CSV table of C-alpha atoms in Angstrom, one decimal:
chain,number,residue,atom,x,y,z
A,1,UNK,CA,-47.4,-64.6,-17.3
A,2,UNK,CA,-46.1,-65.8,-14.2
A,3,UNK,CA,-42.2,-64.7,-13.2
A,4,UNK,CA,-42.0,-68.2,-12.2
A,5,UNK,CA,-42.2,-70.8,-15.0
A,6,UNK,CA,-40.8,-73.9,-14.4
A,7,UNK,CA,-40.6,-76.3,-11.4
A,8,UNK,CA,-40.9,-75.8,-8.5
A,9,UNK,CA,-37.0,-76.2,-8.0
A,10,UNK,CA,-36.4,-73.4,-10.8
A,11,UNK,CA,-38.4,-71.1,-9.2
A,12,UNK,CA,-36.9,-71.4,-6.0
A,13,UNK,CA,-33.7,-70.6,-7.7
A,14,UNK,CA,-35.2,-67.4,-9.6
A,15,UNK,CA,-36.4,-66.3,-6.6
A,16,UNK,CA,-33.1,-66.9,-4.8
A,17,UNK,CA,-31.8,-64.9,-7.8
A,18,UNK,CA,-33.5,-62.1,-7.5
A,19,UNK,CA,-34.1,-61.7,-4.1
A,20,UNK,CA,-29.9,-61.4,-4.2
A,21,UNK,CA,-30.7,-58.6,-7.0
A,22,UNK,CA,-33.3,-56.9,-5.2
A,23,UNK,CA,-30.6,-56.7,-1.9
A,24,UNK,CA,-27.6,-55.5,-3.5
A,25,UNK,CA,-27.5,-52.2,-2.7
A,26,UNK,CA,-24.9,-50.0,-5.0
A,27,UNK,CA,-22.6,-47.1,-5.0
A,28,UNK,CA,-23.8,-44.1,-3.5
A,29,UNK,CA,-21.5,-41.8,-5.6
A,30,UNK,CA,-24.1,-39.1,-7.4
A,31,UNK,CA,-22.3,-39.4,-10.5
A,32,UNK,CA,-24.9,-41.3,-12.2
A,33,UNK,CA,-27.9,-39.0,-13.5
A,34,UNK,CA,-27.7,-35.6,-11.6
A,35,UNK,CA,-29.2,-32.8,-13.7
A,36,UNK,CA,-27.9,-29.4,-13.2
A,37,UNK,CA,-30.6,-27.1,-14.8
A,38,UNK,CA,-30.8,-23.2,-15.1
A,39,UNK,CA,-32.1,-19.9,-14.6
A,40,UNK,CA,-33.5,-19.4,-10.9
A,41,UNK,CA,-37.4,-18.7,-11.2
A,42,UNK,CA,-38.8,-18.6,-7.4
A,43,UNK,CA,-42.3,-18.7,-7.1
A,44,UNK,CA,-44.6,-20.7,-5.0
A,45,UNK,CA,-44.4,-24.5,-5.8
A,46,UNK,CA,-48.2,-24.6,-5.3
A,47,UNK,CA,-48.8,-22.8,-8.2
A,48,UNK,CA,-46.9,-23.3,-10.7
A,49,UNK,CA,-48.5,-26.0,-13.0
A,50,UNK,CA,-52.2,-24.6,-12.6
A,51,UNK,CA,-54.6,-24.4,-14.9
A,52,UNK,CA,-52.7,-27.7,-16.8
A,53,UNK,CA,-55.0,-30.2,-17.7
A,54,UNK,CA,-52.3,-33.1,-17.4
A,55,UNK,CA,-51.8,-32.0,-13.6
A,56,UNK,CA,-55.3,-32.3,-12.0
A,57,UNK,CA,-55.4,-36.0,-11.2
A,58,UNK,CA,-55.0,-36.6,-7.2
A,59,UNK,CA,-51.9,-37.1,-5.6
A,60,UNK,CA,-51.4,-41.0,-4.7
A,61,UNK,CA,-48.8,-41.8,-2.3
A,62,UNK,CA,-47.2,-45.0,-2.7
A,63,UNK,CA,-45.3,-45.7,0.5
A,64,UNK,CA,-44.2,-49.4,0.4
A,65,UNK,CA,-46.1,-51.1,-2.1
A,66,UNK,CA,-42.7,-52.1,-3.8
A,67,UNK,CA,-40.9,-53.0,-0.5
A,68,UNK,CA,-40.3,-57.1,-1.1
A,69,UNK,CA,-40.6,-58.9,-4.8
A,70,UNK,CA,-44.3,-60.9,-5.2
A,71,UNK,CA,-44.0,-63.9,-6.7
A,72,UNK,CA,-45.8,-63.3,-9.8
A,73,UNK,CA,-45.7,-61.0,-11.9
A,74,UNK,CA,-47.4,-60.2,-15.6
A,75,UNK,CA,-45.2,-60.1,-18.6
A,76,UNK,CA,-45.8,-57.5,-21.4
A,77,UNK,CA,-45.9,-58.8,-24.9
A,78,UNK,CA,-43.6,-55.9,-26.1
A,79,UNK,CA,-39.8,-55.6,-25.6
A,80,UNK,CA,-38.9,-52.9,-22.6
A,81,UNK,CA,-36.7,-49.9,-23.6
A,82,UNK,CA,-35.0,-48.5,-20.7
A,83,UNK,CA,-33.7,-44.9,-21.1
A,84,UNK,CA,-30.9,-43.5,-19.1
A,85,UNK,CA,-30.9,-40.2,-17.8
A,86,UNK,CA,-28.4,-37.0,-17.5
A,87,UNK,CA,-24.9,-37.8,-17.0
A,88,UNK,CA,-26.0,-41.4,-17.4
A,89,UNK,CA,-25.4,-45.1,-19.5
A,90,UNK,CA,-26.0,-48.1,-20.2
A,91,UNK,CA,-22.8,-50.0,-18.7
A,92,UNK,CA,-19.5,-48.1,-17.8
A,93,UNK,CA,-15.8,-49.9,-17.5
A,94,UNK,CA,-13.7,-47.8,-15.1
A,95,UNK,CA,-10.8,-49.9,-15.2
A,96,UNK,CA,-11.0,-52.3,-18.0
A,97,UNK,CA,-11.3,-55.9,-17.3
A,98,UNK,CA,-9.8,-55.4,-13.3
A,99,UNK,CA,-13.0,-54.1,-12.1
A,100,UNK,CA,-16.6,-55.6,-12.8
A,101,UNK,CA,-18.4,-52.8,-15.0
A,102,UNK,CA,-20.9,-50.3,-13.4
A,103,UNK,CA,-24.2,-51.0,-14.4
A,104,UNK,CA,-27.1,-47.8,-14.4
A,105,UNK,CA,-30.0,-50.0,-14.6
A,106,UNK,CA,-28.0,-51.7,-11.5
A,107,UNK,CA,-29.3,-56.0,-11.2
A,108,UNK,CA,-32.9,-54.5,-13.0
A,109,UNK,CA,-32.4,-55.9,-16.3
A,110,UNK,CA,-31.5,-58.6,-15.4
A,111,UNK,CA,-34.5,-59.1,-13.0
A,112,UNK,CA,-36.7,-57.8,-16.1
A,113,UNK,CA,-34.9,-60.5,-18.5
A,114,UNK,CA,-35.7,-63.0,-15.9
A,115,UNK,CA,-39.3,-62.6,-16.0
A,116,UNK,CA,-39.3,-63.6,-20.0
A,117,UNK,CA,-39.3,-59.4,-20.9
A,118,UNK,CA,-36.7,-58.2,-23.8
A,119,UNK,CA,-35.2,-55.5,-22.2
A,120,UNK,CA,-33.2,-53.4,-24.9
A,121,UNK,CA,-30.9,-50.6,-22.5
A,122,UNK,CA,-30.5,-47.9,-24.4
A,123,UNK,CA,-27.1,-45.5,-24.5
A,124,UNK,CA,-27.0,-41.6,-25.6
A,125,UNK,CA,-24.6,-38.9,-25.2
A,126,UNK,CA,-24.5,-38.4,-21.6
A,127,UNK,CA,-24.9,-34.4,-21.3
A,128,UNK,CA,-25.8,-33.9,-25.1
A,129,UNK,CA,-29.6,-31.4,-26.0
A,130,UNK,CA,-32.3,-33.3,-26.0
A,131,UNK,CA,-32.4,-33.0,-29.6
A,132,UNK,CA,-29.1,-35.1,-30.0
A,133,UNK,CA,-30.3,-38.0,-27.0
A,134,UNK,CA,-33.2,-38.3,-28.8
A,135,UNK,CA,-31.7,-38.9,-32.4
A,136,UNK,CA,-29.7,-41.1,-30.6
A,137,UNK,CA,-32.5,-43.4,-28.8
A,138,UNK,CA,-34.1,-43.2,-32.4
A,139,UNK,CA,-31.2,-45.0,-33.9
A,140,UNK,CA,-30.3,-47.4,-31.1
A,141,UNK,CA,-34.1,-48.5,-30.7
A,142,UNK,CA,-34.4,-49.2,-34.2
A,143,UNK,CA,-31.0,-51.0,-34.8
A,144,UNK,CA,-32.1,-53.2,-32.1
A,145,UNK,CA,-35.6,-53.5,-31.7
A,146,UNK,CA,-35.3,-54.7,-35.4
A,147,UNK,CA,-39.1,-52.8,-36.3
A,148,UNK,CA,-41.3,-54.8,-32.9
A,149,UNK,CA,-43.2,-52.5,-31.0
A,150,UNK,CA,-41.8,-51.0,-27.8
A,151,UNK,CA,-42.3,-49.7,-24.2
A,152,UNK,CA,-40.4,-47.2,-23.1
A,153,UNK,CA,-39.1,-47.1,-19.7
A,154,UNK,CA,-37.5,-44.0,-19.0
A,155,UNK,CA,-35.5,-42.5,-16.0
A,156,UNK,CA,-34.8,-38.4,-15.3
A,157,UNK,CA,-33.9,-36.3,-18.3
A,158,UNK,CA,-34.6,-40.1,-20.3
A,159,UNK,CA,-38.3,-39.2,-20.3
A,160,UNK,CA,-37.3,-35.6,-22.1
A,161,UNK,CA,-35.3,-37.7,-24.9
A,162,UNK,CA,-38.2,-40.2,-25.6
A,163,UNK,CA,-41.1,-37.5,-25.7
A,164,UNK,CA,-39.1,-35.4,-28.2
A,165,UNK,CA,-38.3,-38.6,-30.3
A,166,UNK,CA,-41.6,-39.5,-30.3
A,167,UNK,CA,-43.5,-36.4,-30.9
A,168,UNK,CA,-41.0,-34.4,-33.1
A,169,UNK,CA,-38.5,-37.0,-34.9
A,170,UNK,CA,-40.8,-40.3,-35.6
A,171,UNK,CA,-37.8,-42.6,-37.0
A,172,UNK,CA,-38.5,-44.7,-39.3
A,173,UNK,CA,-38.8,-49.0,-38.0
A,174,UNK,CA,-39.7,-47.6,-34.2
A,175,UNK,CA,-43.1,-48.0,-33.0
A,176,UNK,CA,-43.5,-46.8,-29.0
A,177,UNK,CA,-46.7,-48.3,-27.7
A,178,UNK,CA,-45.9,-46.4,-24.2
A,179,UNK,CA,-43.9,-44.1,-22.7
A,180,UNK,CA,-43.1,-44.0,-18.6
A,181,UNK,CA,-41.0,-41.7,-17.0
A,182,UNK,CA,-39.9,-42.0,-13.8
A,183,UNK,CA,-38.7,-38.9,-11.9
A,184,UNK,CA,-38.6,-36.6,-15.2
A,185,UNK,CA,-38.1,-33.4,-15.0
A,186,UNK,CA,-41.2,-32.8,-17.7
A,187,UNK,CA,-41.8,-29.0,-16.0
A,188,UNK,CA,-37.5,-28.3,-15.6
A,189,UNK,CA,-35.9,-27.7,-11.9
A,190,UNK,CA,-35.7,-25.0,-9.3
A,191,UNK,CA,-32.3,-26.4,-9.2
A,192,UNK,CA,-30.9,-25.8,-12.6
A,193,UNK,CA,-32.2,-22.6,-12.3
A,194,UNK,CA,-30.2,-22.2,-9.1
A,195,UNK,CA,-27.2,-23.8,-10.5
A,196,UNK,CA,-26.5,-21.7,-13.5
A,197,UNK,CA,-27.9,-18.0,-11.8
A,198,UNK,CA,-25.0,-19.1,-9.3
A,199,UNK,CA,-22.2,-19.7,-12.1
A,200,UNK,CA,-23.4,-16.6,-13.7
A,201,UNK,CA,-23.7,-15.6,-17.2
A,202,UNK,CA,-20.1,-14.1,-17.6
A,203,UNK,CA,-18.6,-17.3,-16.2
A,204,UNK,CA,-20.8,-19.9,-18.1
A,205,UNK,CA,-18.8,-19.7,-21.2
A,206,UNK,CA,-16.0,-21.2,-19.0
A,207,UNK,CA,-17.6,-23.4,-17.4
A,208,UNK,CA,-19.1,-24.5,-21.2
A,209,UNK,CA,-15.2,-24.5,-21.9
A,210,UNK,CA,-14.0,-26.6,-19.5
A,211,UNK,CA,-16.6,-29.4,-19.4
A,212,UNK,CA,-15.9,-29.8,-23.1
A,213,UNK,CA,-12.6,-29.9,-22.8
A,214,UNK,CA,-12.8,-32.8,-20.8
A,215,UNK,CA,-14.5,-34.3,-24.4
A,216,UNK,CA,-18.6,-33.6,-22.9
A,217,UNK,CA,-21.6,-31.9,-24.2
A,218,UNK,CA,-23.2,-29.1,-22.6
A,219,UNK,CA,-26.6,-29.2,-24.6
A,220,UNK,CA,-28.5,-30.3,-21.8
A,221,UNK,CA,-27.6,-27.8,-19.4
A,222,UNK,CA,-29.6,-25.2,-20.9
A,223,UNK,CA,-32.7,-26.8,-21.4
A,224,UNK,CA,-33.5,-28.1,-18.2
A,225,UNK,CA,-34.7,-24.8,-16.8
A,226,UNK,CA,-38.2,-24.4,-15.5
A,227,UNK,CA,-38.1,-21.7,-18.0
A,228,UNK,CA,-37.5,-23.2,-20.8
A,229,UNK,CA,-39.0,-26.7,-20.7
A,230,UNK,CA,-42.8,-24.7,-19.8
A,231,UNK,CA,-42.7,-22.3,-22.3
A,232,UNK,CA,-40.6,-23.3,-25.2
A,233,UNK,CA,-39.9,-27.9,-24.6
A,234,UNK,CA,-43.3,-28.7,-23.7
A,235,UNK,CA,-44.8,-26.3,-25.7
A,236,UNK,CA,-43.7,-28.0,-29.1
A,237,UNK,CA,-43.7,-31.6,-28.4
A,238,UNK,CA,-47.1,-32.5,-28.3
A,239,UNK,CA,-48.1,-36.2,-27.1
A,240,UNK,CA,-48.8,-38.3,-29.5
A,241,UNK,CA,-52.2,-39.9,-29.1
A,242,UNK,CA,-51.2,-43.0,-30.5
A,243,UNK,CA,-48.6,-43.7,-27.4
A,244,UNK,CA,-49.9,-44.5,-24.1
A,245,UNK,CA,-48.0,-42.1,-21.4
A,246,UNK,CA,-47.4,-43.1,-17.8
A,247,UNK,CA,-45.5,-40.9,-15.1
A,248,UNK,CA,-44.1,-41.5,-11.7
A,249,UNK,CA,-42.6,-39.0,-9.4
A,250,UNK,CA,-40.9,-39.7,-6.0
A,251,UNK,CA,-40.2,-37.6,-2.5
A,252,UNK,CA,-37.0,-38.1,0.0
A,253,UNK,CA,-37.6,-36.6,3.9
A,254,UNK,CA,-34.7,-34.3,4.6
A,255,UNK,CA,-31.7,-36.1,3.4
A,256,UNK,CA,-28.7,-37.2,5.9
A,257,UNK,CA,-25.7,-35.4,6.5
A,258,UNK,CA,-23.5,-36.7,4.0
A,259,UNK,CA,-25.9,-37.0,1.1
A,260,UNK,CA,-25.0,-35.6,-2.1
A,261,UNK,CA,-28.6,-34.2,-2.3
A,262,UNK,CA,-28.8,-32.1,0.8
A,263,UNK,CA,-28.0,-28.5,-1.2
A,264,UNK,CA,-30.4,-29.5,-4.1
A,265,UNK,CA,-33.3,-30.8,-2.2
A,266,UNK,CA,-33.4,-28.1,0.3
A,267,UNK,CA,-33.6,-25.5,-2.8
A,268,UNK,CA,-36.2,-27.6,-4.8
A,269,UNK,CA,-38.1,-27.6,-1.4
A,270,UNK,CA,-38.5,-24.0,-1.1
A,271,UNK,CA,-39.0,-23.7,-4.8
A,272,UNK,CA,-41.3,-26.5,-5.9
A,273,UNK,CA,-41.9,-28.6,-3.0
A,274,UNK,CA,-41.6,-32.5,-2.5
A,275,UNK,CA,-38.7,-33.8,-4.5
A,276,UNK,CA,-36.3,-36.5,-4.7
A,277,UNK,CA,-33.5,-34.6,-4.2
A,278,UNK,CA,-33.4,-33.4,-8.0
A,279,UNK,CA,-36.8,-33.5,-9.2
A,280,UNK,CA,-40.1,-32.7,-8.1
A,281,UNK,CA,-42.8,-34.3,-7.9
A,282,UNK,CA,-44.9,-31.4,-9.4
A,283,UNK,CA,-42.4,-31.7,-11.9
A,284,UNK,CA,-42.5,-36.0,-12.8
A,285,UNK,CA,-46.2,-35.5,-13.4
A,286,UNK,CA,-47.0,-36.3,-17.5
A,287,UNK,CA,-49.8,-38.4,-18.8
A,288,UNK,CA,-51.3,-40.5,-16.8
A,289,UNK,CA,-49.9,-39.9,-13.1
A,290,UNK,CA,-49.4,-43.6,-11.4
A,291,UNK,CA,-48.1,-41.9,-8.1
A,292,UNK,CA,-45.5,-40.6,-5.8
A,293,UNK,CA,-42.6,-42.8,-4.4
A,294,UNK,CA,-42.1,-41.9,-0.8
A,295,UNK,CA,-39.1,-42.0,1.3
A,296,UNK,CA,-37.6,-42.7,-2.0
A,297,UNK,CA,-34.1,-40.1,-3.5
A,298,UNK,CA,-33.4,-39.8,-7.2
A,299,UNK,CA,-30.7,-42.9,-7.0
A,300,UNK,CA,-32.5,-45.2,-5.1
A,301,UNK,CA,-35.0,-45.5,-8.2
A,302,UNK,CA,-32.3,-47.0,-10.3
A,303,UNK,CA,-30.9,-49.5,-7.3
A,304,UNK,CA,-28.5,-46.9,-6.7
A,305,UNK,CA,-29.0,-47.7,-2.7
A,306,UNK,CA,-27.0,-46.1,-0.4
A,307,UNK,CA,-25.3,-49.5,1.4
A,308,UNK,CA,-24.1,-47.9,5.0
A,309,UNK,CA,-28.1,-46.1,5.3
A,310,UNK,CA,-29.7,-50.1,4.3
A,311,UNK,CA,-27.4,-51.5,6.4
A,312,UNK,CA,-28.0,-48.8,9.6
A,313,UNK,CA,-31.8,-49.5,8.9
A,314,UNK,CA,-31.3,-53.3,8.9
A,315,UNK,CA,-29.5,-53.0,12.2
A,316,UNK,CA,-32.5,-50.9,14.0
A,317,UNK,CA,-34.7,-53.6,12.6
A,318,UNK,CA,-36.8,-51.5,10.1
A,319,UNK,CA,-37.1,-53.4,6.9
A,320,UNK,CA,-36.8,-51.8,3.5
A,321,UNK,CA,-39.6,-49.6,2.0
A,322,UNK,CA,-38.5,-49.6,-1.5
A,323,UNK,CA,-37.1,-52.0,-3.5
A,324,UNK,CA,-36.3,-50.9,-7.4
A,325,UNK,CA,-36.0,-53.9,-8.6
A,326,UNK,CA,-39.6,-54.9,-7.6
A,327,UNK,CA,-40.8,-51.9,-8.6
A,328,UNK,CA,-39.8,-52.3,-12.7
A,329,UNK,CA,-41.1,-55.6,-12.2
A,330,UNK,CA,-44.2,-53.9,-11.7
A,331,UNK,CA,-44.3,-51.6,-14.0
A,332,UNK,CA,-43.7,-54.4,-16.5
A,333,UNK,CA,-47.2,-56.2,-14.9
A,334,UNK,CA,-48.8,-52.6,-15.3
A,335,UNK,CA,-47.5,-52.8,-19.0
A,336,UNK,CA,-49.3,-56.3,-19.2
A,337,UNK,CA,-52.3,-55.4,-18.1
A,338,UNK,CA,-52.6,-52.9,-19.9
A,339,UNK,CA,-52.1,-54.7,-23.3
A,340,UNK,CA,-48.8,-53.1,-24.0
């Protein structure tokens, strides 16, 4: 089904719509979905994942296949479910009704919604265990989804909470037809490791303290190790082979001075190779393997833009390579062609 639908003077307008969307770049804060995992396990990145079944489909390198918005695009028959990641949600109010709210799926919904797709966006405690996001998306998905079939769309630790609901908790009025994860962490990070060998067993009980205090869950933490999501996560949440699974993973170049990724990427570079800055792309591979993002960080593949690098680009005259918005919009064509 075509994104544009009516005459020729309403699709002008959509288009102008979007296009506005598309080029909004957002805050470059990294408060949104930044995963601190645990225990440091160095080993080479090349090796890690052999011998996986799920692994050995080539490597495709998307460079700027989602760079501008075509003009058509398919429309799956099923409602989207988009699933936030660590730290994340669905729309936050900072300061009440002065400030417009912050939006983690920033101008994609709406681009989604435009093309005729129900987009349900999903909230779940922000740093709860998986176990408690995915009772969580259970509930929300079938309070609103109302028993239709659904697509999952999931970003970061989001693909963690889906899989688990899907393969271990099977609510009752939610059917998943497909499941893709963008940038998950399916395989944990080098990072997390790093983060919590630094804070160090005697002082994680106060760091556990504190961010509780504060009224926050520390489930996820622990679980996002390399460790534990190879050898205990994946190992009891089996796919189910009624659900259709779909991965992406993406890969930044060394990231600028100021970027909140420059410790993280440079330790998930020596540990597991290409990343986004928080997770590999060794580690976004599940299911069927669509391809890596390049030149693309961990933010930008929720519109999350950095606004002074876009602009500094602009001014050099080097158009964008990724657009997010353009690239859920074809995921959702993907989706529709592939009778989901």
């Amino acid at each position: 089904m075509s994104l544009y639908r009516c005459a020729s003077t309403c699709r002008l307008r959509l288009h102008a719509g979007l296009t506005r969307l598309a080029d909004q770049s957002s805050c470059s804060s990294a408060a949104c979905s930044i995963p601190p995992r645990l225990g440091y396990v160095r080993r080479p990145y090349s090796s890690q994942h052999e011998g996986d079944p799920r692994l050995e489909d080539l490597d495709t390198e998307i460079h700027d296949k989602y760079a501008l918005i075509r003009e058509h695009y398919a429309t799956p028959k099923h409602p989207i479910v988009l699933a936030h990641g660590l730290l994340g949600f669905a729309e936050l109010s900072l300061a009440g009704s002065w400030l417009p709210p912050i939006h983690y799926w920033r101008g994609i919904t709406e681009a989604l919604r435009a093309n005729g797709i129900e987009v349900i966006t999903a909230t779940v405690p922000p740093s709860g265990s998986i176990e408690q996001r995915a009772a969580k998306l259970g509930e929300y998905i079938a309070e609103v989804a109302q028993g239709k079939d659904v697509n999952i769309i999931a970003h970061s630790m989001g693909g963690l909470d889906a899989r688990y609901m899907i393969s271990q908790l099977q609510p009752n009025n939610v059917k998943v037809c497909s499941l893709t994860t963008v940038a998950s962490p399916h395989w944990g990070s080098a990072f997390a490791d790093f983060l919590l060998d630094e804070i160090g067993p005697e002082r994680l009980p106060h760091f556990y303290k504190f961010i509780e205090g504060v009224g926050m869950d520390t489930g996820a933490f622990q679980q996002l190790t390399q460790k534990y999501m190879t050898n205990t996560f994946n190992a009891k949440t089996p796919d189910d082979p009624s659900v259709r699974y779909f991965s992406y993973g993406a890969r930044m170049d060394v990231p600028p001075l100021f970027s909140p990724f420059r410790l993280s990427h440079r330790i998930m570079t020596q540990n597991e190779g290409p990343n986004d800055g928080l997770v590999s792309v060794a580690s976004s591979k599940w299911g069927n393997y669509k391809g890596t993002l390049v030149g693309v960080s961990h933010l930008d593949l929720i519109n999350w833009t950095n606004r002074f690098r876009f602009t500094m680009r602009k001014l050099m005259g080097q158009g964008p390579t990724f657009n997010a918005i353009a690239f859920y919009l074809d995921i959702a064509d993907m989706l529709a062609k592939e009778d989901l």
